[in-house]
mmCIF file of C-alpha atoms and ligand atoms in Angstrom:
data_model
loop_
_atom_site.group_PDB
_atom_site.id
_atom_site.type_symbol
_atom_site.label_atom_id
_atom_site.label_comp_id
_atom_site.label_asym_id
_atom_site.label_seq_id
_atom_site.Cartn_x
_atom_site.Cartn_y
_atom_site.Cartn_z
ATOM 1 C CA MET A 85 -0.024 0.008 -0.011
ATOM 2 C CA SER A 86 1.321 3.438 -0.866
ATOM 3 C CA PRO A 87 1.801 6.031 1.866
ATOM 4 C CA VAL A 88 -0.848 8.067 0.277
ATOM 5 C CA SER A 89 -3.424 5.461 0.304
ATOM 6 C CA GLU A 90 -2.906 5.075 4.122
ATOM 7 C CA ASN A 91 -3.709 8.852 4.304
ATOM 8 C CA PRO A 92 -6.206 9.468 1.576
ATOM 9 C CA LEU A 93 -6.696 13.068 0.193
ATOM 10 C CA PRO A 94 -8.945 15.082 2.425
ATOM 11 C CA ALA A 95 -12.381 16.055 1.023
ATOM 12 C CA PHE A 96 -12.578 19.640 0.140
ATOM 13 C CA GLU A 97 -15.969 20.949 0.902
ATOM 14 C CA PRO A 98 -17.388 23.387 -1.588
ATOM 15 C CA ASP A 99 -18.468 25.624 1.323
ATOM 16 C CA TRP A 100 -14.913 25.821 2.604
ATOM 17 C CA LEU A 101 -13.632 26.636 -0.875
ATOM 18 C CA ALA A 102 -16.281 29.282 -1.258
ATOM 19 C CA LEU A 103 -15.619 30.819 2.179
ATOM 20 C CA ARG A 104 -11.892 31.255 1.312
ATOM 21 C CA GLU A 105 -12.329 32.457 -2.369
ATOM 22 C CA GLU A 106 -12.276 36.178 -1.755
ATOM 23 C CA ALA A 107 -9.267 35.912 0.520
ATOM 24 C CA ASP A 108 -7.542 33.790 -1.986
ATOM 25 C CA ALA A 109 -8.250 36.209 -4.664
ATOM 26 C CA ASP A 110 -6.937 39.152 -2.551
ATOM 27 C CA ALA A 111 -3.765 37.165 -1.644
ATOM 28 C CA ARG A 112 -2.614 35.942 -5.117
ATOM 29 C CA ALA A 113 0.265 37.863 -6.420
ATOM 30 C CA THR A 114 -0.311 39.970 -9.417
ATOM 31 C CA ALA A 115 3.375 40.492 -10.267
ATOM 32 C CA PRO A 116 3.647 37.199 -12.234
ATOM 33 C CA LEU A 117 0.940 38.295 -14.655
ATOM 34 C CA ASP A 118 3.044 40.566 -16.842
ATOM 35 C CA PRO A 119 5.961 38.042 -17.326
ATOM 36 C CA LEU A 120 3.281 35.508 -18.048
ATOM 37 C CA ARG A 121 1.518 37.768 -20.613
ATOM 38 C CA VAL A 122 4.824 38.286 -22.369
ATOM 39 C CA HIS A 123 5.613 34.607 -22.357
ATOM 40 C CA LEU A 124 2.150 33.816 -23.896
ATOM 41 C CA ALA A 125 2.459 36.405 -26.607
ATOM 42 C CA GLY A 126 5.755 35.009 -27.454
ATOM 43 C CA ARG A 127 4.135 31.674 -27.973
ATOM 44 C CA GLY A 128 1.588 33.280 -30.336
ATOM 45 C CA ALA A 129 -1.264 32.989 -27.867
ATOM 46 C CA GLY A 130 -3.538 35.844 -26.701
ATOM 47 C CA PRO A 131 -5.056 39.025 -28.148
ATOM 48 C CA GLY A 132 -5.177 39.080 -32.006
ATOM 49 C CA ALA A 133 -3.664 35.608 -32.022
ATOM 50 C CA ARG A 134 -4.863 32.150 -31.244
ATOM 51 C CA PRO A 135 -6.646 31.194 -28.029
ATOM 52 C CA VAL A 136 -4.483 30.765 -24.823
ATOM 53 C CA ARG A 137 -4.786 27.100 -23.662
ATOM 54 C CA VAL A 138 -4.597 26.728 -19.794
ATOM 55 C CA ALA A 139 -4.843 23.653 -17.703
ATOM 56 C CA ASP A 140 -5.951 24.163 -14.134
ATOM 57 C CA LEU A 141 -4.771 21.277 -12.000
ATOM 58 C CA GLY A 142 -6.745 20.374 -8.807
ATOM 59 C CA CYS A 143 -9.235 23.039 -9.978
ATOM 60 C CA GLY A 144 -11.646 22.310 -7.119
ATOM 61 C CA THR A 145 -14.650 24.625 -7.724
ATOM 62 C CA GLY A 146 -12.785 26.719 -10.133
ATOM 63 C CA SER A 147 -11.515 29.635 -7.994
ATOM 64 C CA GLN A 148 -8.217 29.888 -9.956
ATOM 65 C CA GLY A 149 -10.044 30.305 -13.223
ATOM 66 C CA ARG A 150 -12.391 32.876 -11.894
ATOM 67 C CA TRP A 151 -9.421 34.788 -10.788
ATOM 68 C CA LEU A 152 -7.118 34.282 -13.706
ATOM 69 C CA ALA A 153 -9.227 34.084 -16.822
ATOM 70 C CA PRO A 154 -10.554 37.694 -16.481
ATOM 71 C CA LYS A 155 -6.945 38.901 -16.023
ATOM 72 C CA LEU A 156 -5.737 37.637 -19.308
ATOM 73 C CA SER A 157 -6.882 39.149 -22.661
ATOM 74 C CA GLY A 158 -7.739 37.165 -25.836
ATOM 75 C CA ALA A 159 -9.752 33.965 -26.276
ATOM 76 C CA GLN A 160 -9.039 31.175 -23.725
ATOM 77 C CA LYS A 161 -9.702 27.361 -23.568
ATOM 78 C CA TRP A 162 -9.406 25.864 -20.194
ATOM 79 C CA LEU A 163 -8.869 22.340 -19.194
ATOM 80 C CA LEU A 164 -10.158 21.660 -15.680
ATOM 81 C CA TYR A 165 -8.475 18.720 -13.802
ATOM 82 C CA ASP A 166 -9.572 17.290 -10.467
ATOM 83 C CA VAL A 167 -10.191 13.860 -8.854
ATOM 84 C CA ASP A 168 -13.355 14.953 -7.279
ATOM 85 C CA PRO A 169 -16.352 14.904 -9.715
ATOM 86 C CA GLY A 170 -18.554 17.012 -7.561
ATOM 87 C CA LEU A 171 -16.066 19.833 -7.331
ATOM 88 C CA LEU A 172 -15.241 19.505 -11.025
ATOM 89 C CA SER A 173 -18.825 20.028 -12.125
ATOM 90 C CA LEU A 174 -19.093 23.086 -10.080
ATOM 91 C CA ALA A 175 -15.930 24.481 -11.699
ATOM 92 C CA GLY A 176 -17.205 23.706 -15.223
ATOM 93 C CA ALA A 177 -20.602 25.375 -14.345
ATOM 94 C CA HIS A 178 -18.892 28.558 -12.933
ATOM 95 C CA MET A 179 -16.060 29.372 -15.194
ATOM 96 C CA PRO A 180 -16.021 32.996 -16.524
ATOM 97 C CA LEU A 181 -17.446 33.230 -20.112
ATOM 98 C CA THR A 182 -15.226 36.094 -21.348
ATOM 99 C CA SER A 183 -11.631 37.243 -20.854
ATOM 100 C CA ALA A 184 -10.349 40.659 -19.885
ATOM 101 C CA ASP A 185 -11.074 42.004 -23.430
ATOM 102 C CA GLY A 186 -14.378 40.272 -23.825
ATOM 103 C CA SER A 187 -13.060 37.346 -25.862
ATOM 104 C CA PRO A 188 -14.728 34.032 -25.302
ATOM 105 C CA VAL A 189 -13.547 31.647 -22.600
ATOM 106 C CA GLY A 190 -14.472 27.860 -22.959
ATOM 107 C CA ALA A 191 -13.772 25.053 -20.322
ATOM 108 C CA ARG A 192 -13.688 21.264 -20.546
ATOM 109 C CA MET A 193 -13.598 19.165 -17.462
ATOM 110 C CA CYS A 194 -11.085 16.212 -17.007
ATOM 111 C CA LEU A 195 -11.646 13.780 -14.033
ATOM 112 C CA ARG A 196 -8.265 12.704 -13.383
ATOM 113 C CA ASP A 197 -5.566 11.946 -10.725
ATOM 114 C CA LEU A 198 -2.622 14.207 -11.431
ATOM 115 C CA GLY A 199 -0.193 11.412 -10.440
ATOM 116 C CA SER A 200 -0.724 9.916 -13.860
ATOM 117 C CA ILE A 201 -0.677 13.083 -16.002
ATOM 118 C CA THR A 202 1.610 13.227 -18.909
ATOM 119 C CA GLY A 203 3.072 15.626 -21.555
ATOM 120 C CA GLU A 204 0.604 14.110 -23.955
ATOM 121 C CA ASP A 205 -2.327 15.067 -21.910
ATOM 122 C CA LEU A 206 -1.148 18.643 -21.854
ATOM 123 C CA ALA A 207 0.002 18.684 -25.621
ATOM 124 C CA GLY A 208 -0.794 22.357 -26.990
ATOM 125 C CA VAL A 209 -1.279 23.755 -23.440
ATOM 126 C CA ASP A 210 0.425 27.065 -23.024
ATOM 127 C CA LEU A 211 -0.034 27.313 -19.233
ATOM 128 C CA VAL A 212 -0.390 24.933 -16.495
ATOM 129 C CA THR A 213 -1.934 26.527 -13.327
ATOM 130 C CA GLY A 214 -2.888 25.380 -9.890
ATOM 131 C CA SER A 215 -4.045 27.018 -6.721
ATOM 132 C CA ALA A 216 -3.619 25.700 -3.184
ATOM 133 C CA LEU A 217 -2.406 22.509 -4.706
ATOM 134 C CA LEU A 218 1.352 21.935 -4.530
ATOM 135 C CA ASP A 219 1.445 21.226 -0.761
ATOM 136 C CA LEU A 220 -0.961 18.444 -1.215
ATOM 137 C CA LEU A 221 1.109 16.598 -3.758
ATOM 138 C CA THR A 222 3.733 13.973 -3.023
ATOM 139 C CA PRO A 223 7.126 14.258 -4.637
ATOM 140 C CA ASP A 224 6.097 11.547 -7.206
ATOM 141 C CA GLU A 225 2.919 13.538 -8.079
ATOM 142 C CA LEU A 226 4.990 16.778 -8.322
ATOM 143 C CA THR A 227 7.498 15.130 -10.650
ATOM 144 C CA ALA A 228 4.623 13.889 -12.859
ATOM 145 C CA VAL A 229 3.085 17.377 -13.079
ATOM 146 C CA ALA A 230 6.506 19.024 -13.742
ATOM 147 C CA ARG A 231 7.425 16.416 -16.390
ATOM 148 C CA ALA A 232 4.082 16.750 -18.048
ATOM 149 C CA ALA A 233 4.451 20.508 -18.117
ATOM 150 C CA ALA A 234 7.983 20.167 -19.451
ATOM 151 C CA GLY A 235 6.771 17.783 -22.072
ATOM 152 C CA ALA A 236 4.328 20.222 -23.375
ATOM 153 C CA GLY A 237 6.927 23.014 -23.107
ATOM 154 C CA CYS A 238 4.621 25.210 -21.169
ATOM 155 C CA ALA A 239 4.725 27.676 -18.326
ATOM 156 C CA ALA A 240 3.318 27.067 -15.049
ATOM 157 C CA LEU A 241 1.794 29.305 -12.338
ATOM 158 C CA PHE A 242 1.029 27.609 -8.939
ATOM 159 C CA THR A 243 -0.647 30.115 -6.473
ATOM 160 C CA LEU A 244 -1.117 29.930 -2.726
ATOM 161 C CA SER A 245 1.108 27.164 -1.643
ATOM 162 C CA VAL A 246 1.466 27.165 2.065
ATOM 163 C CA VAL A 247 5.010 27.702 3.441
ATOM 164 C CA GLY A 248 4.410 26.587 7.053
ATOM 165 C CA ARG A 249 4.658 30.116 8.598
ATOM 166 C CA VAL A 250 1.733 31.863 10.513
ATOM 167 C CA GLU A 251 1.767 35.028 12.306
ATOM 168 C CA PHE A 252 -0.651 35.864 15.201
ATOM 169 C CA PHE A 253 -1.178 39.253 16.680
ATOM 170 C CA PRO A 254 -0.858 38.923 19.809
ATOM 171 C CA SER A 255 1.404 36.083 19.778
ATOM 172 C CA ASP A 256 0.884 33.159 22.266
ATOM 173 C CA PRO A 257 3.533 30.768 23.678
ATOM 174 C CA ASP A 258 1.792 27.832 22.090
ATOM 175 C CA ASP A 259 2.041 29.159 18.585
ATOM 176 C CA PRO A 260 5.390 27.780 17.591
ATOM 177 C CA ALA A 261 4.607 24.176 18.830
ATOM 178 C CA LEU A 262 1.167 24.238 17.082
ATOM 179 C CA THR A 263 2.835 25.605 13.825
ATOM 180 C CA GLU A 264 5.370 22.799 14.121
ATOM 181 C CA ALA A 265 2.710 20.118 14.654
ATOM 182 C CA PHE A 266 0.462 21.541 11.847
ATOM 183 C CA ASN A 267 3.472 21.337 9.486
ATOM 184 C CA ARG A 268 4.083 17.783 10.419
ATOM 185 C CA HIS A 269 0.478 16.903 9.864
ATOM 186 C CA GLN A 270 0.704 18.372 6.398
ATOM 187 C CA ARG A 271 3.598 16.281 5.551
ATOM 188 C CA ARG A 272 1.622 12.972 6.401
ATOM 189 C CA GLY A 273 1.450 10.434 3.661
ATOM 190 C CA GLY A 274 4.578 11.838 2.148
ATOM 191 C CA ARG A 275 2.866 14.963 0.905
ATOM 192 C CA LEU A 276 5.174 17.872 0.481
ATOM 193 C CA GLY A 277 3.351 20.317 2.769
ATOM 194 C CA PRO A 278 5.434 23.395 3.573
ATOM 195 C CA ASP A 279 8.342 22.037 1.570
ATOM 196 C CA ALA A 280 6.296 22.167 -1.768
ATOM 197 C CA VAL A 281 7.464 25.464 -3.257
ATOM 198 C CA GLY A 282 11.236 24.620 -2.679
ATOM 199 C CA ALA A 283 10.551 21.170 -4.122
ATOM 200 C CA ALA A 284 8.710 22.481 -7.092
ATOM 201 C CA GLY A 285 11.383 25.044 -7.812
ATOM 202 C CA ALA A 286 14.072 22.537 -7.724
ATOM 203 C CA VAL A 287 12.209 20.085 -9.947
ATOM 204 C CA PHE A 288 11.329 22.686 -12.522
ATOM 205 C CA GLY A 289 14.832 24.151 -12.243
ATOM 206 C CA GLU A 290 16.339 20.760 -13.124
ATOM 207 C CA LEU A 291 14.091 20.639 -16.148
ATOM 208 C CA GLY A 292 15.528 23.949 -17.497
ATOM 209 C CA TYR A 293 12.814 26.276 -16.202
ATOM 210 C CA ARG A 294 13.426 29.895 -14.895
ATOM 211 C CA VAL A 295 11.869 29.860 -11.521
ATOM 212 C CA LEU A 296 10.136 33.012 -9.969
ATOM 213 C CA THR A 297 8.571 33.230 -6.539
ATOM 214 C CA PHE A 298 6.175 35.805 -5.071
ATOM 215 C CA GLU A 299 4.709 36.238 -1.618
ATOM 216 C CA SER A 300 0.998 35.845 -1.387
ATOM 217 C CA PRO A 301 -0.023 35.975 2.243
ATOM 218 C CA TRP A 302 -3.618 35.405 3.490
ATOM 219 C CA ARG A 303 -4.657 38.343 5.769
ATOM 220 C CA LEU A 304 -7.468 36.885 7.852
ATOM 221 C CA CYS A 305 -8.711 38.297 11.048
ATOM 222 C CA PRO A 306 -9.743 41.015 11.973
ATOM 223 C CA GLU A 307 -11.303 41.555 8.564
ATOM 224 C CA ARG A 308 -12.435 38.130 7.771
ATOM 225 C CA VAL A 309 -14.054 36.725 10.967
ATOM 226 C CA PRO A 310 -16.017 33.689 9.565
ATOM 227 C CA LEU A 311 -12.999 32.463 7.534
ATOM 228 C CA THR A 312 -10.658 32.932 10.313
ATOM 229 C CA LEU A 313 -12.969 31.056 12.804
ATOM 230 C CA ALA A 314 -13.225 28.119 10.320
ATOM 231 C CA TRP A 315 -9.455 28.171 9.587
ATOM 232 C CA LEU A 316 -8.562 28.331 13.294
ATOM 233 C CA ARG A 317 -10.737 25.228 13.975
ATOM 234 C CA GLY A 318 -8.890 23.316 11.149
ATOM 235 C CA TRP A 319 -5.517 24.438 11.935
ATOM 236 C CA VAL A 320 -5.608 23.800 15.691
ATOM 237 C CA GLY A 321 -7.607 20.633 15.085
ATOM 238 C CA ALA A 322 -4.922 19.213 12.715
ATOM 239 C CA ALA A 323 -2.020 20.263 15.008
ATOM 240 C CA LEU A 324 -3.548 18.571 18.025
ATOM 241 C CA GLU A 325 -4.281 15.441 15.963
ATOM 242 C CA GLN A 326 -0.619 15.376 15.204
ATOM 243 C CA ASP A 327 0.584 16.205 18.718
ATOM 244 C CA PRO A 328 -2.034 16.471 21.486
ATOM 245 C CA GLU A 329 0.582 18.101 23.645
ATOM 246 C CA ALA A 330 1.206 20.943 21.298
ATOM 247 C CA ALA A 331 -0.959 23.493 23.267
ATOM 248 C CA ALA A 332 -2.240 23.799 26.826
ATOM 249 C CA GLY A 333 -5.971 23.351 27.144
ATOM 250 C CA GLY A 334 -8.222 26.174 26.091
ATOM 251 C CA TYR A 335 -6.025 27.576 23.272
ATOM 252 C CA LEU A 336 -8.675 27.077 20.586
ATOM 253 C CA GLU A 337 -11.409 28.725 22.559
ATOM 254 C CA ARG A 338 -9.218 31.597 23.577
ATOM 255 C CA ARG A 339 -8.233 32.301 19.927
ATOM 256 C CA LEU A 340 -11.871 32.059 18.616
ATOM 257 C CA GLY A 341 -12.968 34.431 21.353
ATOM 258 C CA GLU A 342 -10.175 36.921 20.471
ATOM 259 C CA CYS A 343 -11.199 36.675 16.772
ATOM 260 C CA GLU A 344 -14.763 37.228 17.500
ATOM 261 C CA ARG A 345 -14.014 40.310 19.652
ATOM 262 C CA GLY A 346 -11.723 41.720 16.847
ATOM 263 C CA GLU A 347 -8.740 41.347 19.123
ATOM 264 C CA LEU A 348 -6.780 38.962 16.881
ATOM 265 C CA GLY A 349 -4.793 39.329 13.771
ATOM 266 C CA VAL A 350 -3.654 36.387 11.644
ATOM 267 C CA VAL A 351 -1.439 36.231 8.658
ATOM 268 C CA VAL A 352 -1.034 32.843 6.897
ATOM 269 C CA HIS A 353 2.101 32.881 4.578
ATOM 270 C CA HIS A 354 1.854 31.530 1.147
ATOM 271 C CA THR A 355 4.109 31.627 -1.927
ATOM 272 C CA ASP A 356 3.167 31.779 -5.626
ATOM 273 C CA LEU A 357 5.470 30.078 -8.056
ATOM 274 C CA LEU A 358 5.794 31.086 -11.799
ATOM 275 C CA VAL A 359 8.088 28.882 -13.852
ATOM 276 C CA LEU A 360 8.850 29.887 -17.513
ATOM 277 C CA PRO A 361 10.621 27.512 -19.964
ATOM 278 C CA GLU A 362 13.868 29.033 -21.083
ATOM 279 C CA GLY A 363 13.558 29.917 -24.683
ATOM 280 C CA GLY A 364 9.824 29.102 -24.126
ATOM 281 C CA ALA A 365 8.448 30.863 -27.146
ATOM 282 C CA ASP A 366 9.739 27.998 -29.337
ATOM 283 C CA HIS A 367 6.953 25.522 -28.254
ATOM 284 C CA PRO A 368 3.801 26.627 -30.102
HETATM 285 C C1 SAM B 110 -7.240 22.933 -1.563
HETATM 286 S S1 SAM B 110 -8.120 22.521 -2.897
HETATM 287 C C2 SAM B 110 -7.960 23.795 -3.961
HETATM 288 C C3 SAM B 110 -9.015 23.887 -4.990
HETATM 289 C C4 SAM B 110 -8.854 25.140 -6.037
HETATM 290 N N1 SAM B 110 -7.763 25.071 -6.747
HETATM 291 C C5 SAM B 110 -8.946 26.464 -5.196
HETATM 292 O O1 SAM B 110 -7.910 27.157 -5.162
HETATM 293 O O2 SAM B 110 -9.910 26.636 -4.566
HETATM 294 C C6 SAM B 110 -7.096 21.284 -3.690
HETATM 295 C C7 SAM B 110 -7.892 20.499 -4.836
HETATM 296 O O3 SAM B 110 -6.880 19.830 -5.486
HETATM 297 C C8 SAM B 110 -7.398 18.510 -5.866
HETATM 298 N N2 SAM B 110 -6.339 17.477 -5.864
HETATM 299 C C9 SAM B 110 -5.500 17.271 -4.853
HETATM 300 N N3 SAM B 110 -4.648 16.293 -5.270
HETATM 301 C C10 SAM B 110 -5.096 15.845 -6.523
HETATM 302 C C11 SAM B 110 -4.612 14.933 -7.316
HETATM 303 N N4 SAM B 110 -3.577 14.050 -7.045
HETATM 304 N N5 SAM B 110 -5.170 14.699 -8.572
HETATM 305 C C12 SAM B 110 -6.246 15.507 -8.995
HETATM 306 N N6 SAM B 110 -6.713 16.439 -8.041
HETATM 307 C C13 SAM B 110 -6.191 16.679 -6.970
HETATM 308 C C14 SAM B 110 -8.477 18.285 -4.789
HETATM 309 O O4 SAM B 110 -9.499 17.431 -5.120
HETATM 310 C C15 SAM B 110 -8.981 19.697 -4.557
HETATM 311 O O5 SAM B 110 -10.095 20.001 -5.386
#
């Protein structure tokens, strides 16, 4: 039995993905967009040229497409990949219909485990993208995704990968032990967790890609109380499942109360990764 089958992928509830969508959209770095537009134009994709072809890996309900499609001009064809058929159908139903300049956007759904994706699957794709995905992958899945992207000669933009760092205002003596326990929980089943961005940068670098990283912190409480309450329950719950001794009793209740009273600030650090094939314009 593989390590991952002993620790199956958690279910991602549509309600949770909806609750975080606005914070995700605000957090994603916009600095990668200009180099990406230049890259796409160099491949002959975009405004006044052929449609941009994008594969959104681990699309969930489609939050990345709703964020990115209206930021790029020209016609677009999206391939939406996920293993969860319910999430996939929501993504297909809620893709934007037009791009930044009003050109048509189309989408096709692909029910698929990314561990088996190949360059042939991505043939003709200009951009592989994914959001809140990399940290869930195992090294083998990451390698499959990176090789598939390299096989297609396309760029990749992975947004909102956790980096294992959370800041609380005010801090609490138990924060470091909980952070460490949560990070270990994320690495269960051989998943990359907070090591994902470094691992992805290394794999794409070995494949000859230029690797660019951008900070994309989630700014939660005091502005986003419902999201922060849900995040706190999940974060503390996972940490204590990993190490029941990581915090003294009452930590969660104390933090929930501080959040509800507007007395807590939370920043959850993430990184966005843009990788561009060197000499990438020669893969139409
Ligand atoms: C945290 S959710 C993020 C969803 C969406 N990208 C977003 O930003 O809202 C991770 C998604 O990746 C999908 N996923 C994770 N591992 C996968 C795999 N090996 N193959 C296909 N989909 C996967 C999950 O089903 C889930 O929809």
